[in-house]
PDB file of C-alpha atoms in Angstrom:
ATOM      1  CA  MET A   1       0.072  -0.022   0.000  1.00 58.00           C
ATOM      2  CA  GLY A   2       1.354   3.329  -0.982  1.00 76.00           C
ATOM      3  CA  TRP A   3       1.288   6.537   0.965  1.00 81.00           C
ATOM      4  CA  GLN A   4       0.219  10.206  -0.292  1.00 84.00           C
ATOM      5  CA  TYR A   5       0.908  13.435   1.273  1.00 86.00           C
ATOM      6  CA  ARG A   6      -0.659  16.593   0.078  1.00 86.00           C
ATOM      7  CA  LYS A   7      -0.926  20.387   1.443  1.00 91.00           C
ATOM      8  CA  SER A   8      -1.932  23.581  -0.303  1.00 92.00           C
ATOM      9  CA  ILE A   9      -0.670  26.924   0.878  1.00 93.00           C
ATOM     10  CA  LYS A  10      -2.731  30.068  -0.506  1.00 92.00           C
ATOM     11  CA  VAL A  11      -0.931  33.256  -0.732  1.00 89.00           C
ATOM     12  CA  GLY A  12      -2.883  35.892  -2.660  1.00 86.00           C
ATOM     13  CA  PRO A  13      -3.681  34.813  -6.056  1.00 85.00           C
ATOM     14  CA  PHE A  14      -0.809  32.136  -5.853  1.00 92.00           C
ATOM     15  CA  ARG A  15      -1.242  28.601  -4.447  1.00 93.00           C
ATOM     16  CA  ILE A  16       1.963  26.690  -3.401  1.00 94.00           C
ATOM     17  CA  ASN A  17       1.469  22.903  -3.214  1.00 91.00           C
ATOM     18  CA  LEU A  18       3.350  20.429  -1.295  1.00 92.00           C
ATOM     19  CA  SER A  19       3.151  16.642  -1.920  1.00 89.00           C
ATOM     20  CA  ARG A  20       5.101  13.770  -1.678  1.00 87.00           C
ATOM     21  CA  HIS A  21       6.881  14.083  -5.269  1.00 84.00           C
ATOM     22  CA  GLY A  22       7.937  17.961  -4.372  1.00 89.00           C
ATOM     23  CA  ILE A  23       6.751  21.348  -4.610  1.00 92.00           C
ATOM     24  CA  GLY A  24       4.313  22.682  -7.456  1.00 92.00           C
ATOM     25  CA  HIS A  25       2.690  26.132  -7.813  1.00 93.00           C
ATOM     26  CA  SER A  26      -0.300  27.672  -9.454  1.00 94.00           C
ATOM     27  CA  TYR A  27      -1.948  30.859 -10.366  1.00 94.00           C
ATOM     28  CA  GLY A  28      -5.384  32.145 -11.190  1.00 91.00           C
ATOM     29  CA  ASN A  29      -8.929  32.071 -10.818  1.00 87.00           C
ATOM     30  CA  ARG A  30     -11.941  30.028 -11.537  1.00 83.00           C
ATOM     31  CA  ARG A  31     -11.840  30.649 -15.070  1.00 91.00           C
ATOM     32  CA  PHE A  32      -8.243  30.615 -16.141  1.00 93.00           C
ATOM     33  CA  HIS A  33      -5.556  28.651 -14.376  1.00 91.00           C
ATOM     34  CA  ILE A  34      -1.888  28.072 -14.773  1.00 94.00           C
ATOM     35  CA  SER A  35      -0.139  25.619 -12.609  1.00 93.00           C
ATOM     36  CA  THR A  36       3.624  23.911 -12.731  1.00 92.00           C
ATOM     37  CA  THR A  37       4.068  20.401 -11.205  1.00 88.00           C
ATOM     38  CA  PRO A  38       6.920  19.295  -9.236  1.00 86.00           C
ATOM     39  CA  ASP A  39       8.349  17.421 -12.345  1.00 84.00           C
ATOM     40  CA  GLY A  40       8.410  20.490 -14.405  1.00 86.00           C
ATOM     41  CA  ARG A  41       5.176  20.119 -16.498  1.00 91.00           C
ATOM     42  CA  ARG A  42       2.976  23.277 -17.020  1.00 93.00           C
ATOM     43  CA  HIS A  43      -0.773  22.843 -17.351  1.00 93.00           C
ATOM     44  CA  VAL A  44      -3.143  25.754 -18.575  1.00 94.00           C
ATOM     45  CA  SER A  45      -6.536  25.219 -18.099  1.00 94.00           C
ATOM     46  CA  LEU A  46      -9.744  27.620 -19.267  1.00 94.00           C
ATOM     47  CA  ARG A  47     -13.343  26.873 -18.007  1.00 92.00           C
ATOM     48  CA  LEU A  48     -16.186  28.091 -19.899  1.00 91.00           C
ATOM     49  CA  PRO A  49     -19.832  28.801 -19.155  1.00 90.00           C
ATOM     50  CA  GLY A  50     -21.852  25.666 -19.387  1.00 90.00           C
ATOM     51  CA  GLY A  51     -19.650  23.375 -17.705  1.00 89.00           C
ATOM     52  CA  PHE A  52     -16.720  23.195 -20.637  1.00 93.00           C
ATOM     53  CA  HIS A  53     -13.257  22.963 -19.758  1.00 92.00           C
ATOM     54  CA  VAL A  54     -10.246  23.125 -21.820  1.00 94.00           C
ATOM     55  CA  GLY A  55      -6.801  22.227 -20.845  1.00 94.00           C
ATOM     56  CA  LYS A  56      -3.419  21.587 -22.124  1.00 93.00           C
ATOM     57  CA  THR A  57      -0.089  20.232 -20.847  1.00 91.00           C
ATOM     58  CA  PHE A  58       3.201  21.551 -21.694  1.00 90.00           C
ATOM     59  CA  GLY A  59       6.509  19.775 -21.503  1.00 86.00           C
ATOM     60  CA  GLY A  60       7.667  16.534 -20.045  1.00 71.00           C
ATOM     61  CA  ARG A  61       9.192  15.246 -16.977  1.00 64.00           C
ATOM     62  CA  ARG A  62      12.808  16.859 -16.059  1.00 59.00           C
ATOM     63  CA  TYR A  63      13.811  13.674 -14.120  1.00 61.00           C
ATOM     64  CA  PRO A  64      12.182  10.044 -13.910  1.00 63.00           C
ATOM     65  CA  ARG A  65      10.306   9.264 -10.914  1.00 59.00           C
ATOM     66  CA  HIS A  66      11.839   6.749  -8.516  1.00 60.00           C
ATOM     67  CA  TYR A  67       9.492   5.375  -5.892  1.00 55.00           C
TER      68      TYR A  67
END
């Protein structure tokens, strides 16, 4: 059985995300959001009226995961 840890700290419009894999950060509001994962990928998402959601991830992992 694996274990997980996740903690989020909000500082103004920024959010710092702590997890078992590292530190990520995000910025945005309900409609537009940009986040960076601990392994270096960037995700941009846009929420449109009517429940539509468009997202795109850029970049690959900077280093392989070793669990």
